[in-house]
PDB file of C-alpha atoms in Angstrom:
ATOM      1  CA  UNK A  22      14.298 -10.318  13.490  1.00 57.00           C
ATOM      2  CA  UNK A  23      11.400 -11.674  11.251  1.00 66.00           C
ATOM      3  CA  UNK A  24       9.694  -9.104   9.106  1.00 93.00           C
ATOM      4  CA  UNK A  25      10.285  -6.579   6.379  1.00 96.00           C
ATOM      5  CA  UNK A  26      13.074  -3.768   6.943  1.00 95.00           C
ATOM      6  CA  UNK A  27      14.122  -0.765   4.797  1.00 97.00           C
ATOM      7  CA  UNK A  28      17.309   1.063   4.873  1.00 96.00           C
ATOM      8  CA  UNK A  29      18.029   3.780   5.203  1.00 97.00           C
ATOM      9  CA  UNK A  30      15.161   5.122   6.982  1.00 96.00           C
ATOM     10  CA  UNK A  31      15.859   8.858   5.842  1.00 97.00           C
ATOM     11  CA  UNK A  32      18.301  10.161   2.965  1.00 98.00           C
ATOM     12  CA  UNK A  33      19.204  13.571   1.620  1.00 98.00           C
ATOM     13  CA  UNK A  34      20.940  13.558  -1.684  1.00 97.00           C
ATOM     14  CA  UNK A  35      21.683  16.010  -4.675  1.00 97.00           C
ATOM     15  CA  UNK A  36      20.352  15.913  -8.014  1.00 98.00           C
ATOM     16  CA  UNK A  37      22.224  13.599 -10.324  1.00 97.00           C
ATOM     17  CA  UNK A  38      23.457  11.339  -7.696  1.00 97.00           C
ATOM     18  CA  UNK A  39      22.965   7.523  -7.583  1.00 97.00           C
ATOM     19  CA  UNK A  40      21.029   6.481  -4.381  1.00 98.00           C
ATOM     20  CA  UNK A  41      20.214   2.822  -3.530  1.00 98.00           C
ATOM     21  CA  UNK A  42      17.281   1.899  -1.148  1.00 98.00           C
ATOM     22  CA  UNK A  43      17.473  -1.475   0.217  1.00 98.00           C
ATOM     23  CA  UNK A  44      14.472  -3.785   1.184  1.00 98.00           C
ATOM     24  CA  UNK A  45      14.911  -7.077   3.090  1.00 97.00           C
ATOM     25  CA  UNK A  46      12.285  -9.601   4.045  1.00 97.00           C
ATOM     26  CA  UNK A  47      12.439 -12.796   6.119  1.00 95.00           C
ATOM     27  CA  UNK A  48       9.448 -14.610   5.234  1.00 93.00           C
ATOM     28  CA  UNK A  49      10.732 -16.080   1.761  1.00 92.00           C
ATOM     29  CA  UNK A  50       7.764 -14.285   0.112  1.00 95.00           C
ATOM     30  CA  UNK A  51       7.735 -14.643  -3.706  1.00 93.00           C
ATOM     31  CA  UNK A  52       6.299 -11.255  -4.589  1.00 95.00           C
ATOM     32  CA  UNK A  53       8.098  -7.912  -3.601  1.00 96.00           C
ATOM     33  CA  UNK A  54       6.980  -4.496  -4.368  1.00 97.00           C
ATOM     34  CA  UNK A  55       8.318  -0.907  -4.377  1.00 98.00           C
ATOM     35  CA  UNK A  56       5.865   2.068  -4.147  1.00 97.00           C
ATOM     36  CA  UNK A  57       6.223   6.021  -3.650  1.00 97.00           C
ATOM     37  CA  UNK A  58       3.851   7.803  -1.670  1.00 95.00           C
ATOM     38  CA  UNK A  59       3.130  11.461  -2.408  1.00 93.00           C
ATOM     39  CA  UNK A  60       0.421  13.730  -1.324  1.00 86.00           C
ATOM     40  CA  UNK A  61      -2.595  13.842  -3.448  1.00 81.00           C
ATOM     41  CA  UNK A  62      -1.373  10.551  -5.367  1.00 85.00           C
ATOM     42  CA  UNK A  63      -1.686   7.892  -2.729  1.00 87.00           C
ATOM     43  CA  UNK A  64       0.732   5.007  -3.402  1.00 92.00           C
ATOM     44  CA  UNK A  65       1.741   4.387  -6.690  1.00 94.00           C
ATOM     45  CA  UNK A  66       3.604   1.333  -7.781  1.00 95.00           C
ATOM     46  CA  UNK A  67       7.264   1.598  -9.288  1.00 97.00           C
ATOM     47  CA  UNK A  68       8.399  -1.953  -9.638  1.00 97.00           C
ATOM     48  CA  UNK A  69       7.467  -5.259  -8.560  1.00 96.00           C
ATOM     49  CA  UNK A  70       8.898  -8.756  -8.717  1.00 96.00           C
ATOM     50  CA  UNK A  71       7.237 -12.216  -8.775  1.00 93.00           C
ATOM     51  CA  UNK A  72      10.262 -14.126  -7.933  1.00 93.00           C
ATOM     52  CA  UNK A  73      14.038 -13.908  -7.926  1.00 93.00           C
ATOM     53  CA  UNK A  74      15.442 -12.655 -11.347  1.00 93.00           C
ATOM     54  CA  UNK A  75      11.633 -11.870 -12.546  1.00 94.00           C
ATOM     55  CA  UNK A  76      10.889  -8.118 -12.180  1.00 96.00           C
ATOM     56  CA  UNK A  77       8.229  -5.987 -13.958  1.00 95.00           C
ATOM     57  CA  UNK A  78       7.388  -2.179 -14.240  1.00 96.00           C
ATOM     58  CA  UNK A  79       4.548  -0.687 -12.531  1.00 94.00           C
ATOM     59  CA  UNK A  80       2.820   2.646 -12.816  1.00 92.00           C
ATOM     60  CA  UNK A  81       5.782   5.098 -12.498  1.00 96.00           C
ATOM     61  CA  UNK A  82       9.047   3.147 -13.360  1.00 97.00           C
ATOM     62  CA  UNK A  83      10.874   5.874 -15.158  1.00 97.00           C
ATOM     63  CA  UNK A  84      14.208   6.951 -13.313  1.00 97.00           C
ATOM     64  CA  UNK A  85      14.422   3.706 -11.314  1.00 98.00           C
ATOM     65  CA  UNK A  86      16.048   0.541 -11.784  1.00 98.00           C
ATOM     66  CA  UNK A  87      15.473  -2.736  -9.535  1.00 97.00           C
ATOM     67  CA  UNK A  88      17.219  -6.162  -9.081  1.00 96.00           C
ATOM     68  CA  UNK A  89      16.205  -9.332  -7.460  1.00 96.00           C
ATOM     69  CA  UNK A  90      19.202 -11.903  -7.251  1.00 95.00           C
ATOM     70  CA  UNK A  91      18.015 -13.164  -3.834  1.00 95.00           C
ATOM     71  CA  UNK A  92      14.523 -13.981  -2.687  1.00 95.00           C
ATOM     72  CA  UNK A  93      14.665 -11.804   0.322  1.00 96.00           C
ATOM     73  CA  UNK A  94      16.281  -8.667  -1.328  1.00 97.00           C
ATOM     74  CA  UNK A  95      14.724  -6.366  -3.517  1.00 98.00           C
ATOM     75  CA  UNK A  96      17.051  -3.112  -3.893  1.00 98.00           C
ATOM     76  CA  UNK A  97      15.762  -0.035  -5.530  1.00 98.00           C
ATOM     77  CA  UNK A  98      18.186   2.476  -7.378  1.00 98.00           C
ATOM     78  CA  UNK A  99      17.640   5.871  -8.543  1.00 97.00           C
ATOM     79  CA  UNK A 100      20.299   6.142 -11.292  1.00 95.00           C
ATOM     80  CA  UNK A 101      20.252   9.882 -11.620  1.00 97.00           C
ATOM     81  CA  UNK A 102      18.227  11.458  -8.605  1.00 97.00           C
ATOM     82  CA  UNK A 103      15.915  14.377  -9.514  1.00 97.00           C
ATOM     83  CA  UNK A 104      13.946  16.565  -7.348  1.00 97.00           C
ATOM     84  CA  UNK A 105      10.751  14.945  -8.489  1.00 97.00           C
ATOM     85  CA  UNK A 106      11.790  11.717  -6.819  1.00 98.00           C
ATOM     86  CA  UNK A 107      11.567  13.351  -3.555  1.00 98.00           C
ATOM     87  CA  UNK A 108       9.223  11.193  -1.934  1.00 97.00           C
ATOM     88  CA  UNK A 109       8.475   8.459   0.728  1.00 97.00           C
ATOM     89  CA  UNK A 110       9.205   5.039  -0.475  1.00 98.00           C
ATOM     90  CA  UNK A 111       7.527   1.852   0.864  1.00 97.00           C
ATOM     91  CA  UNK A 112       8.656  -1.599   0.104  1.00 97.00           C
ATOM     92  CA  UNK A 113       6.113  -4.696   0.509  1.00 96.00           C
ATOM     93  CA  UNK A 114       6.237  -8.407   0.145  1.00 96.00           C
ATOM     94  CA  UNK A 115       3.422 -10.967  -0.150  1.00 94.00           C
ATOM     95  CA  UNK A 116       3.052 -14.683  -0.689  1.00 90.00           C
ATOM     96  CA  UNK A 117      -0.013 -15.685  -2.834  1.00 86.00           C
ATOM     97  CA  UNK A 118      -2.576 -13.244  -4.321  1.00 83.00           C
ATOM     98  CA  UNK A 119      -5.106 -13.465  -1.667  1.00 82.00           C
ATOM     99  CA  UNK A 120      -2.605 -13.136   1.155  1.00 87.00           C
ATOM    100  CA  UNK A 121      -1.924  -9.943   3.074  1.00 89.00           C
ATOM    101  CA  UNK A 122       0.916  -7.507   1.681  1.00 92.00           C
ATOM    102  CA  UNK A 123       3.378  -6.607   4.460  1.00 94.00           C
ATOM    103  CA  UNK A 124       4.702  -3.242   4.373  1.00 95.00           C
ATOM    104  CA  UNK A 125       8.205  -2.029   5.475  1.00 95.00           C
ATOM    105  CA  UNK A 126       8.289   1.162   7.727  1.00 94.00           C
ATOM    106  CA  UNK A 127       9.536   3.518   4.667  1.00 95.00           C
ATOM    107  CA  UNK A 128      12.464   5.451   3.539  1.00 97.00           C
ATOM    108  CA  UNK A 129      12.068   9.200   3.216  1.00 97.00           C
ATOM    109  CA  UNK A 130      14.081  10.490   0.590  1.00 98.00           C
ATOM    110  CA  UNK A 131      14.892  14.335  -0.011  1.00 98.00           C
ATOM    111  CA  UNK A 132      16.585  15.244  -3.320  1.00 98.00           C
ATOM    112  CA  UNK A 133      18.008  18.754  -3.297  1.00 97.00           C
TER     113      UNK A 133
ATOM    114  CA  UNK B  14      -7.985  -3.461 -15.887  1.00 73.00           C
ATOM    115  CA  UNK B  15      -8.779  -2.966 -12.276  1.00 83.00           C
ATOM    116  CA  UNK B  16      -9.194   0.642 -10.621  1.00 89.00           C
ATOM    117  CA  UNK B  17     -10.432   1.801  -6.973  1.00 93.00           C
ATOM    118  CA  UNK B  18     -12.094   5.039  -6.232  1.00 95.00           C
ATOM    119  CA  UNK B  19     -12.183   6.269  -2.560  1.00 95.00           C
ATOM    120  CA  UNK B  20     -14.727   8.894  -2.207  1.00 92.00           C
ATOM    121  CA  UNK B  21     -13.513  11.846  -0.012  1.00 90.00           C
ATOM    122  CA  UNK B  22      -9.863  12.594   0.622  1.00 92.00           C
ATOM    123  CA  UNK B  23     -10.822  13.710   4.197  1.00 95.00           C
ATOM    124  CA  UNK B  24     -13.816  12.255   6.361  1.00 97.00           C
ATOM    125  CA  UNK B  25     -14.132  13.993   9.846  1.00 97.00           C
ATOM    126  CA  UNK B  26     -16.343  12.597  12.630  1.00 97.00           C
ATOM    127  CA  UNK B  27     -16.724  13.095  16.290  1.00 97.00           C
ATOM    128  CA  UNK B  28     -15.566  10.623  18.633  1.00 97.00           C
ATOM    129  CA  UNK B  29     -18.221   7.942  19.331  1.00 97.00           C
ATOM    130  CA  UNK B  30     -19.793   8.479  15.976  1.00 97.00           C
ATOM    131  CA  UNK B  31     -20.134   5.981  13.028  1.00 98.00           C
ATOM    132  CA  UNK B  32     -17.291   5.901  10.825  1.00 98.00           C
ATOM    133  CA  UNK B  33     -18.108   5.247   6.984  1.00 98.00           C
ATOM    134  CA  UNK B  34     -15.265   5.249   4.380  1.00 98.00           C
ATOM    135  CA  UNK B  35     -16.162   4.710   0.735  1.00 97.00           C
ATOM    136  CA  UNK B  36     -14.513   2.270  -1.785  1.00 97.00           C
ATOM    137  CA  UNK B  37     -15.798   1.560  -5.233  1.00 96.00           C
ATOM    138  CA  UNK B  38     -13.808  -0.594  -7.297  1.00 94.00           C
ATOM    139  CA  UNK B  39     -13.962  -1.928 -11.042  1.00 90.00           C
ATOM    140  CA  UNK B  40     -12.945  -5.231 -12.052  1.00 83.00           C
ATOM    141  CA  UNK B  41     -14.448  -7.560 -14.739  1.00 76.00           C
ATOM    142  CA  UNK B  42     -13.988 -10.613 -12.414  1.00 81.00           C
ATOM    143  CA  UNK B  43     -14.664 -10.977  -8.609  1.00 79.00           C
ATOM    144  CA  UNK B  44     -11.684  -9.471  -7.034  1.00 87.00           C
ATOM    145  CA  UNK B  45      -9.637  -9.576  -3.638  1.00 92.00           C
ATOM    146  CA  UNK B  46     -10.242  -6.563  -1.742  1.00 94.00           C
ATOM    147  CA  UNK B  47      -8.458  -5.169   1.048  1.00 95.00           C
ATOM    148  CA  UNK B  48      -8.347  -2.175   3.624  1.00 97.00           C
ATOM    149  CA  UNK B  49      -5.076  -1.049   5.010  1.00 96.00           C
ATOM    150  CA  UNK B  50      -4.424   1.591   7.841  1.00 96.00           C
ATOM    151  CA  UNK B  51      -1.513   4.038   7.867  1.00 95.00           C
ATOM    152  CA  UNK B  52      -0.518   5.701  11.171  1.00 94.00           C
ATOM    153  CA  UNK B  53       1.506   8.718  11.166  1.00 89.00           C
ATOM    154  CA  UNK B  54       5.349   7.967   9.934  1.00 86.00           C
ATOM    155  CA  UNK B  55       4.551   4.219   9.974  1.00 89.00           C
ATOM    156  CA  UNK B  56       3.949   1.695   6.803  1.00 91.00           C
ATOM    157  CA  UNK B  57       0.719   0.195   6.049  1.00 93.00           C
ATOM    158  CA  UNK B  58      -0.961  -2.649   7.987  1.00 94.00           C
ATOM    159  CA  UNK B  59      -3.841  -4.524   7.215  1.00 94.00           C
ATOM    160  CA  UNK B  60      -7.382  -4.025   8.550  1.00 96.00           C
ATOM    161  CA  UNK B  61      -9.556  -6.728   6.785  1.00 96.00           C
ATOM    162  CA  UNK B  62      -9.575  -8.311   3.365  1.00 94.00           C
ATOM    163  CA  UNK B  63     -12.170 -10.165   1.432  1.00 94.00           C
ATOM    164  CA  UNK B  64     -11.128 -13.163  -0.813  1.00 91.00           C
ATOM    165  CA  UNK B  65     -14.092 -15.450  -0.841  1.00 88.00           C
ATOM    166  CA  UNK B  66     -17.030 -16.657   1.319  1.00 89.00           C
ATOM    167  CA  UNK B  67     -18.899 -14.398   3.863  1.00 91.00           C
ATOM    168  CA  UNK B  68     -19.371 -10.785   2.236  1.00 92.00           C
ATOM    169  CA  UNK B  69     -19.277  -9.163   5.515  1.00 96.00           C
ATOM    170  CA  UNK B  70     -15.720  -9.318   7.008  1.00 96.00           C
ATOM    171  CA  UNK B  71     -14.573  -8.207  10.292  1.00 96.00           C
ATOM    172  CA  UNK B  72     -11.070  -6.852  10.856  1.00 95.00           C
ATOM    173  CA  UNK B  73      -8.933  -5.321  13.835  1.00 94.00           C
ATOM    174  CA  UNK B  74     -10.018  -2.652  16.192  1.00 93.00           C
ATOM    175  CA  UNK B  75     -13.956  -2.936  15.527  1.00 96.00           C
ATOM    176  CA  UNK B  76     -13.867  -2.172  11.806  1.00 97.00           C
ATOM    177  CA  UNK B  77     -15.704  -4.096   9.299  1.00 97.00           C
ATOM    178  CA  UNK B  78     -16.415  -4.137   5.535  1.00 97.00           C
ATOM    179  CA  UNK B  79     -18.978  -5.614   3.313  1.00 96.00           C
ATOM    180  CA  UNK B  80     -18.483  -6.732  -0.251  1.00 94.00           C
ATOM    181  CA  UNK B  81     -21.502  -5.798  -2.497  1.00 94.00           C
ATOM    182  CA  UNK B  82     -20.777  -7.144  -5.886  1.00 91.00           C
ATOM    183  CA  UNK B  83     -24.014  -5.439  -7.490  1.00 91.00           C
ATOM    184  CA  UNK B  84     -22.701  -2.137  -6.169  1.00 93.00           C
ATOM    185  CA  UNK B  85     -18.972  -2.839  -6.923  1.00 93.00           C
ATOM    186  CA  UNK B  86     -18.380  -1.541  -3.421  1.00 95.00           C
ATOM    187  CA  UNK B  87     -16.274  -2.444  -0.363  1.00 97.00           C
ATOM    188  CA  UNK B  88     -17.164   0.347   2.320  1.00 97.00           C
ATOM    189  CA  UNK B  89     -15.449   0.492   5.464  1.00 98.00           C
ATOM    190  CA  UNK B  90     -17.403   0.922   8.749  1.00 98.00           C
ATOM    191  CA  UNK B  91     -16.892   1.271  12.541  1.00 98.00           C
ATOM    192  CA  UNK B  92     -19.928   2.000  14.863  1.00 97.00           C
ATOM    193  CA  UNK B  93     -18.012   4.161  17.352  1.00 97.00           C
ATOM    194  CA  UNK B  94     -15.204   6.155  16.300  1.00 97.00           C
ATOM    195  CA  UNK B  95     -12.152   6.329  18.772  1.00 96.00           C
ATOM    196  CA  UNK B  96      -9.620   9.187  18.805  1.00 96.00           C
ATOM    197  CA  UNK B  97      -6.874   6.552  18.345  1.00 96.00           C
ATOM    198  CA  UNK B  98      -8.718   5.730  14.849  1.00 97.00           C
ATOM    199  CA  UNK B  99      -7.260   8.929  13.261  1.00 97.00           C
ATOM    200  CA  UNK B 100      -5.247   7.764  10.400  1.00 96.00           C
ATOM    201  CA  UNK B 101      -4.779   7.414   6.615  1.00 96.00           C
ATOM    202  CA  UNK B 102      -6.965   4.417   5.056  1.00 97.00           C
ATOM    203  CA  UNK B 103      -6.411   2.876   1.926  1.00 96.00           C
ATOM    204  CA  UNK B 104      -8.698   0.494  -0.128  1.00 96.00           C
ATOM    205  CA  UNK B 105      -6.904  -1.777  -2.451  1.00 94.00           C
ATOM    206  CA  UNK B 106      -8.293  -4.435  -5.168  1.00 92.00           C
ATOM    207  CA  UNK B 107      -6.214  -7.485  -6.611  1.00 90.00           C
ATOM    208  CA  UNK B 108      -7.829  -9.288  -9.494  1.00 84.00           C
ATOM    209  CA  UNK B 109      -6.864 -11.639 -12.340  1.00 77.00           C
ATOM    210  CA  UNK B 110      -6.935  -8.787 -15.035  1.00 71.00           C
ATOM    211  CA  UNK B 111      -4.274  -7.104 -13.222  1.00 74.00           C
ATOM    212  CA  UNK B 112      -2.132 -10.119 -12.745  1.00 78.00           C
ATOM    213  CA  UNK B 113      -3.037  -9.990  -8.938  1.00 85.00           C
ATOM    214  CA  UNK B 114      -1.018  -6.871  -8.387  1.00 89.00           C
ATOM    215  CA  UNK B 115      -3.010  -4.664  -6.099  1.00 91.00           C
ATOM    216  CA  UNK B 116      -4.173  -1.265  -6.992  1.00 91.00           C
ATOM    217  CA  UNK B 117      -4.509   1.057  -4.201  1.00 93.00           C
ATOM    218  CA  UNK B 118      -6.952   3.947  -3.900  1.00 93.00           C
ATOM    219  CA  UNK B 119      -5.620   7.496  -3.186  1.00 93.00           C
ATOM    220  CA  UNK B 120      -6.457   6.997   0.483  1.00 95.00           C
ATOM    221  CA  UNK B 121      -8.833   8.883   2.911  1.00 96.00           C
ATOM    222  CA  UNK B 122      -7.717  10.747   6.022  1.00 96.00           C
ATOM    223  CA  UNK B 123      -9.964  10.049   8.910  1.00 97.00           C
ATOM    224  CA  UNK B 124     -10.011  12.918  11.496  1.00 97.00           C
ATOM    225  CA  UNK B 125     -11.714  12.149  14.923  1.00 97.00           C
ATOM    226  CA  UNK B 126     -12.903  15.359  16.873  1.00 96.00           C
ATOM    227  CA  UNK B 127     -13.215  14.935  20.700  1.00 93.00           C
TER     228      UNK B 127
END
């Protein structure tokens, strides 16, 4: 199916564990983004990618790692999860700057 | 640098009343401006956007917004609220100074009373 998908949709993990959130888009958009959404903070950018093998930090990158070996995939890894990383994570993709960002359905992550 | 301020984390209106959600931005050059809506347990979806041309922009579900450069504003309006409009609304700005990476406001929760 066309669009942008995220997996898993829900995840419970423990502090110190490594967690990878997946994001896949079918439009061949050049840009992809990872956001976290927390009450009172709105959407905060974690990392973004302008093309395959090009990634850059956003507002809150600490504790996260990304890679983009293929245009359509942009996984986000929490190397050693902490409770403060409990959040809802959204992936998004976009073509040119004036174009719409398309958001995935989100992943709800709980770190115990 | 670019930034976005949404005035009011919550706005409450009666069904049928005017909806006004405020968004002010800062950017040294004319930006691209967006309004997104988020329904519960869903991702964000575009309501409308301003890139160039006409400053009054019409979007989906009867919403519209006007780009006012002199006021650095992009307020979202709808003449008559419906119960189905209850959601979280986000304003976003994208400009050359920020490498066209969007910056989002903190969001405004629209509450619609019967």
